[in-house]
Amino acid sequence: MESTENRYSLALKQITKTANSALPVKKVITSIAGCTAKALQTTGCAIMILNPQKEHLDLIGAYGLSDMYLRKGALNARKSYPEILDGKTIAVADIFADKRSQYPEHAISEKITAFMGAPIVQKEEVIGQIRVYNREKRHFKPIEKDFLSTVSNLIALTLEKMELNQYLSSYHEANILQHQKLTSFSRLPLIPIRPTNFSHPSEEEFARLLDFYQVEWLYEPRSFPLAWEDKRITEMFTPDFFLPEINLYLELTTTKQSLMTEKNRKLRRLKEIYPDINVRLLNKGDYLKLFAKYGFISLGENKIAGVQKILFNRTQIQRRVKSLAKQISRDYQGKDLVLIGILKGVLCFMSDLMQNISIPVSVDFMAISTPTNNIDTAIQITKDLDLDIMHKDILMVEDIVDTGMTLNYILNYLAARNPASLKVCTLLDKSARRLINVPLDYVGYEIPDQFVVGYGLDFRGKYRNLPFIAVLE
Ligand code: IMP
């Protein structure tokens, strides 16, 4: 009988050989999945990557699993064994005795009982997972865990080598993919971004509206089995849209009562079987209420006069601000940090940024009057700092840097007060219009030469209260 060592060494030989071959990446990944399942003598293997928001795991290669199991939809990365995302290799001897399984009903139909998963780590960041599944209950041994971790390291190297990074970056750019289409690597490329034909014009209109509000969406991304006969699926329900940012499935309705009744029945059933899934039936009148609820538009407004296009919605801004705050908290660890903002444009940004900074900080504000005509040429300080900033670490927080004149003036003014350090964090950088070179240490977004409003920024005193950043008509 073949020894375990021999099986592992043969598998690693095969994996490294395939990884080093000229085969297309899909073949390599599928082959690695096969080698791994065979070496560990498991029923199947799946290799998945994390989406850019680190919310979902999308399949990029599999072996030994049925199409139905693979079509179970993208895994919610945080709900399905999140320890793996934190870098741990885990083994579950009996999925049914374990509360963490996200799709136990699929595990039943696939007759899967045991499971082991390892993170795929690239540059100290978890980018995906490899999982092996077993029909029978099984206590995986430490040597088997080690083997899976070794394979996952090889996958990380392979992905890097095969420039899947390029693949990933197009994925990041598109920021969207239809999970259901990814049942095997052979069906890649990853990004069928927009469906060419919606099944109803109202869906197309809704998609356009989502685009306007910069809300990410997936069209019919997952089918939910609703009824079975002898473990064979006899009824499924595929909601029209999934909005990953708010983890919500949507089914659009027409006013036709017979269809409504049928959809309502299916929806009730879906909620019974999958209580963790957020799904809603939505008719046209409800669109705007939904957007309002999630902060994409101010309540009661169905059109914002003058707004041409939304550049960044609230969810996107929050995500970016959190990431800036994390970086700042890391860089200023142990320092005496003072955040300084200029009123009023920085209001929203400062508020969100400071709430996400995890180290102790002080905050102060200045107000200035900017020249409105050629007669007043100087910027005037109308409210000075309250704090003494000598020997303190100062981070100047700006909403937008345009020509750089204002910031340059303020930086000179602050430097004269002998702070220990002086850096700049701006949410927006309109670099195309820069007249004076000012150093920007933290930048939220680079934007083109367009006048923007919202999230604190105004046009003639208006629009500051919009929860997003938009371009005016
Ligand atoms: P700078 O001195 O030209 O860099 O201009 C900076 C100031 O101009 C900002 O603090 C804003 O108050 C204002 N500003 C520049 N561009 C915009 C814009 O697109 N929308 C709103 N205010 C802007």
Short mmCIF file of C-alpha atoms and ligand atoms in Angstrom, two decimals:
data_model
loop_
_atom_site.label_atom_id
_atom_site.label_comp_id
_atom_site.label_asym_id
_atom_site.label_seq_id
_atom_site.Cartn_x
_atom_site.Cartn_y
_atom_site.Cartn_z
CA MET A 1 0.00 0.00 0.00
CA GLU A 2 1.22 3.47 -0.79
CA SER A 3 2.59 5.29 2.30
CA THR A 4 1.27 8.67 3.36
CA GLU A 5 4.70 10.23 2.79
CA ASN A 6 4.83 8.80 -0.65
CA ARG A 7 1.37 10.15 -1.48
CA TYR A 8 2.26 13.61 -0.21
CA SER A 9 5.59 13.70 -1.99
CA LEU A 10 4.02 12.57 -5.27
CA ALA A 11 1.27 15.19 -4.92
CA LEU A 12 3.77 17.98 -4.20
CA LYS A 13 5.88 16.86 -7.13
CA GLN A 14 2.83 16.99 -9.38
CA ILE A 15 1.67 20.35 -8.00
CA THR A 16 5.04 22.06 -8.37
CA LYS A 17 5.45 20.60 -11.84
CA THR A 18 2.03 21.85 -12.96
CA ALA A 19 2.55 25.23 -11.31
CA ASN A 20 5.82 25.57 -13.16
CA SER A 21 4.33 24.52 -16.49
CA ALA A 22 3.03 26.64 -19.30
CA LEU A 23 -0.52 25.47 -18.66
CA PRO A 24 -3.23 28.10 -18.36
CA VAL A 25 -3.97 29.16 -14.83
CA LYS A 26 -7.43 27.53 -14.72
CA LYS A 27 -5.90 24.15 -15.48
CA VAL A 28 -3.19 24.62 -12.87
CA ILE A 29 -5.66 25.50 -10.12
CA THR A 30 -8.02 22.67 -11.01
CA SER A 31 -5.09 20.26 -11.07
CA ILE A 32 -3.89 21.44 -7.63
CA ALA A 33 -7.40 20.86 -6.27
CA GLY A 34 -7.34 17.31 -7.69
CA CYS A 35 -3.85 16.48 -6.39
CA THR A 36 -4.76 17.76 -2.93
CA ALA A 37 -8.00 15.81 -2.66
CA LYS A 38 -6.28 12.64 -3.83
CA ALA A 39 -3.25 13.03 -1.56
CA LEU A 40 -5.46 13.62 1.48
CA GLN A 41 -7.91 10.94 0.29
CA THR A 42 -10.83 13.32 0.66
CA THR A 43 -14.01 13.47 -1.42
CA GLY A 44 -13.40 16.90 -2.83
CA CYS A 45 -11.45 20.12 -2.78
CA ALA A 46 -12.30 23.77 -3.47
CA ILE A 47 -9.97 26.73 -3.95
CA MET A 48 -11.46 30.16 -3.40
CA ILE A 49 -10.35 33.78 -3.45
CA LEU A 50 -11.67 36.68 -1.40
CA ASN A 51 -13.48 39.50 -3.15
CA PRO A 52 -11.95 43.00 -2.77
CA GLN A 53 -14.24 43.88 0.12
CA LYS A 54 -13.20 40.67 1.85
CA GLU A 55 -16.83 39.71 2.22
CA HIS A 56 -17.20 36.79 -0.15
CA LEU A 57 -15.20 33.79 -1.19
CA ASP A 58 -15.42 33.06 -4.89
CA LEU A 59 -14.53 29.71 -6.31
CA ILE A 60 -11.59 29.55 -8.71
CA GLY A 61 -11.04 25.81 -8.89
CA ALA A 62 -12.55 22.58 -7.59
CA TYR A 63 -12.33 18.83 -7.70
CA GLY A 64 -14.79 16.08 -6.82
CA LEU A 65 -17.74 18.27 -5.89
CA SER A 66 -21.05 18.26 -7.71
CA ASP A 67 -22.18 21.23 -9.73
CA MET A 68 -25.07 21.67 -7.33
CA TYR A 69 -22.74 21.99 -4.38
CA LEU A 70 -20.59 24.45 -6.26
CA ARG A 71 -23.62 26.48 -7.25
CA LYS A 72 -24.53 27.01 -3.65
CA GLY A 73 -23.33 30.57 -4.09
CA ALA A 74 -20.48 32.66 -2.86
CA LEU A 75 -19.56 31.95 0.72
CA ASN A 76 -19.91 34.78 3.16
CA ALA A 77 -16.30 34.99 4.29
CA ARG A 78 -17.07 36.23 7.78
CA LYS A 79 -19.88 33.78 8.41
CA SER A 80 -18.26 30.68 7.03
CA TYR A 81 -15.47 29.73 9.39
CA PRO A 82 -13.93 33.22 9.81
CA GLU A 83 -10.94 31.77 11.69
CA ILE A 84 -9.48 30.87 8.30
CA LEU A 85 -9.60 34.54 7.33
CA ASP A 86 -7.61 35.26 10.46
CA GLY A 87 -4.90 32.97 9.17
CA LYS A 88 -5.72 29.69 10.91
CA THR A 89 -6.00 26.23 9.39
CA ILE A 90 -9.05 24.53 10.84
CA ALA A 91 -10.53 21.05 10.74
CA VAL A 92 -14.12 20.07 11.47
CA ALA A 93 -14.69 16.37 12.06
CA ASP A 94 -18.48 16.62 11.77
CA ILE A 95 -20.12 19.60 10.07
CA PHE A 96 -23.55 18.70 11.47
CA ALA A 97 -22.29 18.84 15.01
CA ASP A 98 -20.78 22.25 14.24
CA LYS A 99 -22.91 25.41 14.28
CA ARG A 100 -20.62 27.37 11.98
CA SER A 101 -21.51 25.63 8.72
CA GLN A 102 -23.15 28.07 6.31
CA TYR A 103 -24.81 25.60 3.97
CA PRO A 104 -25.66 22.45 5.95
CA GLU A 105 -28.51 21.61 3.58
CA HIS A 106 -26.05 21.42 0.68
CA ALA A 107 -23.69 19.36 2.80
CA ILE A 108 -26.53 16.87 3.29
CA SER A 109 -27.26 16.53 -0.41
CA GLU A 110 -23.54 16.23 -1.16
CA LYS A 111 -23.08 13.79 1.72
CA ILE A 112 -20.26 15.86 3.16
CA THR A 113 -19.50 15.39 6.83
CA ALA A 114 -15.94 16.52 7.53
CA PHE A 115 -14.00 19.51 6.32
CA MET A 116 -10.60 21.15 6.62
CA GLY A 117 -9.67 24.67 5.44
CA ALA A 118 -6.42 26.62 5.20
CA PRO A 119 -5.83 30.29 4.35
CA ILE A 120 -3.99 31.28 1.19
CA VAL A 121 -1.64 34.04 2.28
CA GLN A 122 0.19 36.45 0.02
CA LYS A 123 2.42 39.18 1.43
CA GLU A 124 1.05 38.55 4.92
CA GLU A 125 -2.50 39.04 3.73
CA VAL A 126 -5.13 36.34 3.48
CA ILE A 127 -6.31 36.36 -0.14
CA GLY A 128 -8.29 33.13 -0.22
CA GLN A 129 -8.75 29.61 1.09
CA ILE A 130 -8.35 26.00 0.17
CA ARG A 131 -10.88 23.56 1.60
CA VAL A 132 -11.08 19.79 1.45
CA TYR A 133 -14.30 17.90 2.14
CA ASN A 134 -14.93 14.35 3.21
CA ARG A 135 -18.05 12.18 3.01
CA GLU A 136 -17.31 10.41 6.27
CA LYS A 137 -16.74 11.91 9.65
CA ARG A 138 -13.01 12.41 10.01
CA HIS A 139 -10.57 13.78 12.55
CA PHE A 140 -7.86 15.34 10.40
CA LYS A 141 -4.36 14.75 11.76
CA PRO A 142 -1.70 17.46 12.32
CA ILE A 143 0.33 16.10 9.40
CA GLU A 144 -2.73 16.49 7.14
CA LYS A 145 -3.17 20.08 8.31
CA ASP A 146 0.50 20.71 7.55
CA PHE A 147 0.10 19.25 4.11
CA LEU A 148 -2.89 21.51 3.37
CA SER A 149 -0.96 24.58 4.57
CA THR A 150 1.95 23.63 2.32
CA VAL A 151 -0.39 23.34 -0.66
CA SER A 152 -1.94 26.70 0.19
CA ASN A 153 1.54 28.28 0.17
CA LEU A 154 2.16 26.74 -3.22
CA ILE A 155 -1.13 28.15 -4.46
CA ALA A 156 -0.12 31.63 -3.24
CA LEU A 157 3.16 31.34 -5.14
CA THR A 158 1.40 29.96 -8.19
CA LEU A 159 -1.13 32.76 -8.27
CA GLU A 160 1.64 35.28 -7.98
CA LYS A 161 3.74 33.62 -10.61
CA MET A 162 0.88 33.20 -13.01
CA GLU A 163 0.11 36.84 -12.70
CA LEU A 164 -3.30 36.15 -11.40
CA ASN A 165 -2.58 39.49 -9.84
CA GLN A 166 -3.39 40.99 -13.16
CA TYR A 167 -6.53 38.95 -13.10
CA LEU A 168 -7.25 40.13 -9.59
CA SER A 169 -6.67 43.74 -10.43
CA SER A 170 -9.21 43.62 -13.21
CA TYR A 171 -11.48 41.94 -10.69
CA HIS A 172 -10.79 44.76 -8.22
CA GLU A 173 -11.47 47.36 -10.84
CA ALA A 174 -14.71 45.81 -11.93
CA ASN A 175 -15.46 45.13 -8.31
CA ILE A 176 -18.17 42.84 -9.28
CA LEU A 177 -18.71 39.35 -10.52
CA GLN A 178 -21.46 36.88 -10.94
CA HIS A 179 -20.72 34.24 -8.39
CA GLN A 180 -23.03 31.68 -9.82
CA LYS A 181 -21.14 31.61 -13.09
CA LEU A 182 -17.98 30.62 -11.27
CA THR A 183 -18.84 27.02 -10.65
CA SER A 184 -15.59 25.93 -12.16
CA PHE A 185 -12.49 27.65 -13.27
CA SER A 186 -13.19 26.63 -16.84
CA ARG A 187 -16.02 29.16 -16.84
CA LEU A 188 -13.75 32.04 -16.04
CA PRO A 189 -12.82 34.85 -16.89
CA LEU A 190 -14.05 36.17 -13.66
CA ILE A 191 -15.96 39.18 -14.75
CA PRO A 192 -19.19 38.97 -16.64
CA ILE A 193 -19.87 42.44 -15.27
CA ARG A 194 -23.18 43.37 -16.75
CA PRO A 195 -25.76 40.98 -18.07
CA THR A 196 -26.48 41.80 -21.71
CA ASN A 197 -30.14 41.07 -21.36
CA PHE A 198 -32.20 41.55 -18.27
CA SER A 199 -35.35 39.52 -18.13
CA HIS A 200 -37.49 42.62 -17.56
CA PRO A 201 -37.02 46.31 -18.49
CA SER A 202 -37.68 47.32 -14.87
CA GLU A 203 -34.56 45.39 -13.88
CA GLU A 204 -32.48 47.33 -16.35
CA GLU A 205 -33.89 50.60 -15.06
CA PHE A 206 -33.16 49.55 -11.49
CA ALA A 207 -29.58 48.61 -12.44
CA ARG A 208 -29.12 52.07 -13.97
CA LEU A 209 -30.35 53.65 -10.76
CA LEU A 210 -27.94 51.53 -8.74
CA ASP A 211 -25.14 52.68 -11.01
CA PHE A 212 -26.16 56.29 -10.53
CA TYR A 213 -25.88 55.88 -6.78
CA GLN A 214 -22.62 53.97 -7.17
CA VAL A 215 -24.17 50.98 -5.42
CA GLU A 216 -22.44 47.72 -6.29
CA TRP A 217 -24.75 45.04 -7.59
CA LEU A 218 -24.78 41.51 -8.87
CA TYR A 219 -27.50 40.24 -11.16
CA GLU A 220 -29.09 36.92 -10.21
CA PRO A 221 -25.99 35.86 -8.32
CA ARG A 222 -27.35 32.89 -6.44
CA SER A 223 -30.09 30.29 -6.69
CA PHE A 224 -31.68 29.04 -3.49
CA PRO A 225 -33.11 25.52 -3.50
CA LEU A 226 -36.61 25.65 -1.96
CA ALA A 227 -37.98 22.13 -2.33
CA TRP A 228 -36.55 18.63 -2.66
CA GLU A 229 -37.80 15.22 -3.60
CA ASP A 230 -35.48 12.40 -2.61
CA LYS A 231 -32.73 14.93 -2.11
CA ARG A 232 -33.24 16.12 -5.69
CA ILE A 233 -33.98 19.83 -5.94
CA THR A 234 -37.42 20.43 -7.39
CA GLU A 235 -37.82 24.15 -6.83
CA MET A 236 -35.37 27.05 -6.75
CA PHE A 237 -35.61 30.78 -6.32
CA THR A 238 -33.15 33.23 -7.86
CA PRO A 239 -33.52 36.81 -6.58
CA ASP A 240 -32.91 39.45 -9.23
CA PHE A 241 -30.18 41.41 -7.48
CA PHE A 242 -27.69 41.18 -4.68
CA LEU A 243 -26.20 44.35 -3.17
CA PRO A 244 -22.97 43.15 -1.53
CA GLU A 245 -22.28 46.40 0.34
CA ILE A 246 -25.44 46.01 2.38
CA ASN A 247 -25.69 42.23 2.10
CA LEU A 248 -29.18 42.34 0.65
CA TYR A 249 -30.94 40.26 -2.01
CA LEU A 250 -33.74 41.96 -3.93
CA GLU A 251 -36.57 40.63 -5.99
CA LEU A 252 -38.32 43.24 -8.09
CA THR A 253 -42.06 42.97 -8.43
CA THR A 254 -44.55 43.98 -10.99
CA THR A 255 -48.03 44.91 -9.96
CA LYS A 256 -49.56 41.75 -11.42
CA GLN A 257 -51.25 40.14 -8.45
CA SER A 258 -50.83 36.49 -9.44
CA LEU A 259 -47.08 36.94 -9.80
CA MET A 260 -46.91 38.82 -6.52
CA THR A 261 -48.66 36.00 -4.66
CA GLU A 262 -46.31 33.40 -6.10
CA LYS A 263 -43.23 35.48 -5.32
CA ASN A 264 -44.46 36.14 -1.82
CA ARG A 265 -44.90 32.42 -1.24
CA LYS A 266 -41.38 31.69 -2.48
CA LEU A 267 -39.94 34.46 -0.40
CA ARG A 268 -41.63 33.20 2.76
CA ARG A 269 -40.24 29.74 2.06
CA LEU A 270 -36.78 31.15 1.41
CA LYS A 271 -36.82 33.02 4.71
CA GLU A 272 -37.88 29.84 6.52
CA ILE A 273 -35.09 27.74 5.04
CA TYR A 274 -32.39 30.41 5.04
CA PRO A 275 -33.10 32.63 8.04
CA ASP A 276 -29.71 34.38 7.76
CA ILE A 277 -30.33 35.62 4.24
CA ASN A 278 -31.57 39.20 3.90
CA VAL A 279 -34.01 39.30 1.07
CA ARG A 280 -36.69 41.79 0.12
CA LEU A 281 -39.41 42.15 -2.41
CA LEU A 282 -39.25 45.57 -3.92
CA ASN A 283 -41.64 47.47 -6.10
CA LYS A 284 -40.78 50.60 -7.96
CA GLY A 285 -42.17 52.94 -5.34
CA ASP A 286 -39.92 51.34 -2.78
CA TYR A 287 -36.64 52.00 -4.60
CA LEU A 288 -36.12 55.45 -3.23
CA LYS A 289 -37.13 54.49 0.28
CA LEU A 290 -34.55 51.74 0.17
CA PHE A 291 -31.83 54.09 -1.03
CA ALA A 292 -32.78 56.54 1.69
CA LYS A 293 -32.65 53.87 4.35
CA TYR A 294 -29.09 52.98 3.45
CA GLY A 295 -27.99 56.58 3.21
CA PHE A 296 -27.53 56.74 -0.53
CA ILE A 297 -29.90 59.67 -0.80
CA SER A 298 -31.49 62.06 1.69
CA LEU A 299 -34.91 60.95 2.82
CA GLY A 300 -37.78 62.54 0.99
CA GLU A 301 -35.73 63.69 -1.97
CA ASN A 302 -36.31 61.81 -5.13
CA LYS A 303 -34.13 64.10 -7.15
CA ILE A 304 -31.32 66.24 -5.90
CA ALA A 305 -31.43 69.41 -7.90
CA GLY A 306 -28.13 70.10 -9.59
CA VAL A 307 -26.45 66.79 -8.87
CA GLN A 308 -25.14 65.25 -12.05
CA LYS A 309 -23.31 62.20 -10.83
CA ILE A 310 -22.36 60.58 -7.57
CA LEU A 311 -18.62 59.98 -7.34
CA PHE A 312 -18.46 58.17 -4.02
CA ASN A 313 -21.39 56.94 -1.99
CA ARG A 314 -21.56 56.79 1.78
CA THR A 315 -20.46 53.17 2.04
CA GLN A 316 -17.45 53.75 -0.16
CA ILE A 317 -16.44 56.88 1.76
CA GLN A 318 -16.79 55.10 5.11
CA ARG A 319 -14.63 52.24 3.89
CA ARG A 320 -11.92 54.61 2.65
CA VAL A 321 -12.00 56.75 5.79
CA LYS A 322 -11.66 53.65 7.98
CA SER A 323 -8.64 52.52 6.03
CA LEU A 324 -7.00 55.99 6.32
CA ALA A 325 -7.74 56.03 10.06
CA LYS A 326 -6.17 52.60 10.46
CA GLN A 327 -3.01 53.73 8.71
CA ILE A 328 -2.84 56.92 10.80
CA SER A 329 -3.41 54.99 14.05
CA ARG A 330 -0.52 52.70 13.13
CA ASP A 331 1.84 55.50 12.07
CA TYR A 332 1.21 57.65 15.16
CA GLN A 333 1.29 54.87 17.76
CA GLY A 334 2.72 56.30 21.01
CA LYS A 335 2.77 59.88 19.68
CA ASP A 336 0.93 62.97 20.90
CA LEU A 337 -1.27 63.48 17.85
CA VAL A 338 -3.30 66.64 17.20
CA LEU A 339 -5.73 66.73 14.28
CA ILE A 340 -6.33 70.19 12.84
CA GLY A 341 -9.11 71.01 10.42
CA ILE A 342 -10.25 74.11 8.60
CA LEU A 343 -13.93 74.86 8.91
CA LYS A 344 -16.40 74.15 7.45
CA GLY A 345 -15.70 71.77 4.57
CA VAL A 346 -13.80 69.29 6.72
CA LEU A 347 -16.73 68.77 9.10
CA CYS A 348 -17.91 65.35 7.92
CA PHE A 349 -14.47 63.98 7.12
CA MET A 350 -12.97 65.04 10.45
CA SER A 351 -15.88 63.59 12.35
CA ASP A 352 -15.66 60.17 10.69
CA LEU A 353 -11.87 60.09 10.65
CA MET A 354 -11.42 60.87 14.34
CA GLN A 355 -14.03 58.30 15.34
CA ASN A 356 -12.08 55.62 13.51
CA ILE A 357 -8.65 56.52 14.90
CA SER A 358 -7.82 54.05 17.65
CA ILE A 359 -5.10 56.03 19.48
CA PRO A 360 -5.75 59.05 21.75
CA VAL A 361 -5.94 62.31 19.74
CA SER A 362 -6.74 65.98 20.32
CA VAL A 363 -8.70 67.97 17.78
CA ASP A 364 -8.68 71.65 16.94
CA PHE A 365 -10.15 73.82 14.21
CA MET A 366 -9.28 77.01 12.39
CA ALA A 367 -11.45 79.16 10.18
CA ILE A 368 -10.24 81.32 7.33
CA SER A 369 -11.65 83.71 4.81
CA THR A 370 -10.41 83.18 1.30
CA PRO A 371 -9.99 86.03 -1.16
CA THR A 372 -13.05 86.44 -3.33
CA ASN A 373 -11.68 89.16 -5.58
CA ASN A 374 -8.39 90.70 -6.56
CA ILE A 375 -8.54 93.36 -3.88
CA ASP A 376 -8.23 90.99 -0.87
CA THR A 377 -5.31 88.94 -1.93
CA ALA A 378 -4.43 87.45 1.42
CA ILE A 379 -6.02 84.52 3.18
CA GLN A 380 -7.20 85.71 6.58
CA ILE A 381 -7.47 83.62 9.69
CA THR A 382 -10.83 84.33 11.29
CA LYS A 383 -10.52 81.68 14.02
CA ASP A 384 -7.16 80.63 15.35
CA LEU A 385 -6.20 77.43 17.15
CA ASP A 386 -7.18 77.00 20.78
CA LEU A 387 -4.38 74.51 21.48
CA ASP A 388 -0.66 75.13 21.79
CA ILE A 389 0.89 72.87 19.19
CA MET A 390 4.56 73.32 20.06
CA HIS A 391 6.36 69.92 20.11
CA LYS A 392 3.15 68.12 19.18
CA ASP A 393 2.66 65.83 16.18
CA ILE A 394 0.27 67.67 13.90
CA LEU A 395 -1.88 66.13 11.22
CA MET A 396 -3.59 68.73 9.07
CA VAL A 397 -6.92 67.26 7.94
CA GLU A 398 -8.30 68.69 4.69
CA ASP A 399 -11.48 68.01 2.75
CA ILE A 400 -10.01 68.85 -0.64
CA VAL A 401 -6.74 70.19 -1.99
CA ASP A 402 -7.23 72.05 -5.23
CA THR A 403 -4.63 74.67 -6.21
CA GLY A 404 -2.81 74.03 -2.93
CA MET A 405 -2.77 77.75 -2.02
CA THR A 406 -4.84 77.41 1.14
CA LEU A 407 -2.95 74.43 2.45
CA ASN A 408 0.41 75.99 1.66
CA TYR A 409 -0.51 79.09 3.63
CA ILE A 410 -1.77 77.08 6.60
CA LEU A 411 1.24 74.76 6.64
CA ASN A 412 3.62 77.74 6.76
CA TYR A 413 1.54 79.26 9.53
CA LEU A 414 1.57 76.04 11.59
CA ALA A 415 5.27 75.32 10.96
CA ALA A 416 6.12 78.65 12.56
CA ARG A 417 4.71 77.32 15.83
CA ASN A 418 7.34 74.60 16.08
CA PRO A 419 5.35 71.39 16.08
CA ALA A 420 7.31 68.12 16.48
CA SER A 421 6.01 67.02 13.06
CA LEU A 422 3.56 68.32 10.48
CA LYS A 423 1.78 66.10 7.98
CA VAL A 424 -1.32 66.32 5.79
CA CYS A 425 -4.31 64.05 5.31
CA THR A 426 -6.78 65.04 2.61
CA LEU A 427 -9.91 63.21 1.58
CA LEU A 428 -9.78 64.51 -1.99
CA ASP A 429 -6.84 65.49 -4.14
CA LYS A 430 -7.62 67.47 -7.31
CA SER A 431 -4.02 67.31 -8.47
CA ALA A 432 -4.73 68.48 -12.02
CA ARG A 433 -5.26 72.01 -10.72
CA ARG A 434 -2.26 72.20 -8.40
CA LEU A 435 -0.35 75.50 -8.50
CA ILE A 436 1.78 75.05 -5.40
CA ASN A 437 3.37 71.75 -4.58
CA VAL A 438 2.22 70.72 -1.13
CA PRO A 439 3.20 67.41 0.44
CA LEU A 440 0.17 65.11 0.90
CA ASP A 441 0.89 62.22 3.26
CA TYR A 442 -2.54 60.55 3.28
CA VAL A 443 -4.97 60.84 0.37
CA GLY A 444 -8.50 59.43 0.26
CA TYR A 445 -9.16 59.78 -3.44
CA GLU A 446 -7.59 61.51 -6.40
CA ILE A 447 -10.36 63.17 -8.37
CA PRO A 448 -10.46 64.77 -11.82
CA ASP A 449 -10.82 68.49 -12.38
CA GLN A 450 -14.51 68.73 -11.51
CA PHE A 451 -16.34 70.76 -8.91
CA VAL A 452 -17.64 68.42 -6.24
CA VAL A 453 -20.11 68.83 -3.39
CA GLY A 454 -21.46 66.84 -0.47
CA TYR A 455 -19.98 65.23 2.63
CA GLY A 456 -19.14 68.69 3.96
CA LEU A 457 -18.19 70.32 0.65
CA ASP A 458 -20.41 73.14 -0.53
CA PHE A 459 -21.39 75.19 -3.50
CA ARG A 460 -22.43 78.65 -2.31
CA GLY A 461 -23.14 77.26 1.14
CA LYS A 462 -25.41 74.43 -0.07
CA TYR A 463 -25.08 70.65 -0.48
CA ARG A 464 -22.85 70.11 2.56
CA ASN A 465 -25.40 67.74 4.08
CA LEU A 466 -25.42 65.21 1.23
CA PRO A 467 -24.14 61.89 2.56
CA PHE A 468 -22.11 61.30 -0.62
CA ILE A 469 -19.69 63.18 -2.85
CA ALA A 470 -21.18 64.29 -6.16
CA VAL A 471 -20.36 66.32 -9.23
CA LEU A 472 -22.63 69.24 -9.95
CA GLU A 473 -24.42 69.57 -13.27
P1 IMP B 1 -7.08 75.42 -2.83
O1 IMP B 1 -6.51 76.50 -1.96
O2 IMP B 1 -7.23 75.84 -4.25
O3 IMP B 1 -6.34 74.11 -2.70
O4 IMP B 1 -8.56 75.21 -2.40
C1 IMP B 1 -8.95 74.59 -1.28
C2 IMP B 1 -10.34 74.97 -0.90
O5 IMP B 1 -11.16 75.33 -2.04
C3 IMP B 1 -11.01 73.80 -0.27
O6 IMP B 1 -10.75 73.74 1.10
C4 IMP B 1 -12.45 74.03 -0.60
O7 IMP B 1 -13.04 74.86 0.34
C5 IMP B 1 -12.44 74.76 -1.93
N1 IMP B 1 -12.66 73.84 -3.07
C6 IMP B 1 -11.78 73.51 -4.04
N2 IMP B 1 -12.33 72.65 -4.91
C7 IMP B 1 -13.59 72.42 -4.48
C8 IMP B 1 -14.66 71.59 -4.97
O8 IMP B 1 -14.58 70.86 -5.96
N3 IMP B 1 -15.80 71.60 -4.24
C9 IMP B 1 -15.96 72.36 -3.10
N4 IMP B 1 -14.98 73.13 -2.63
C10 IMP B 1 -13.80 73.17 -3.31
#
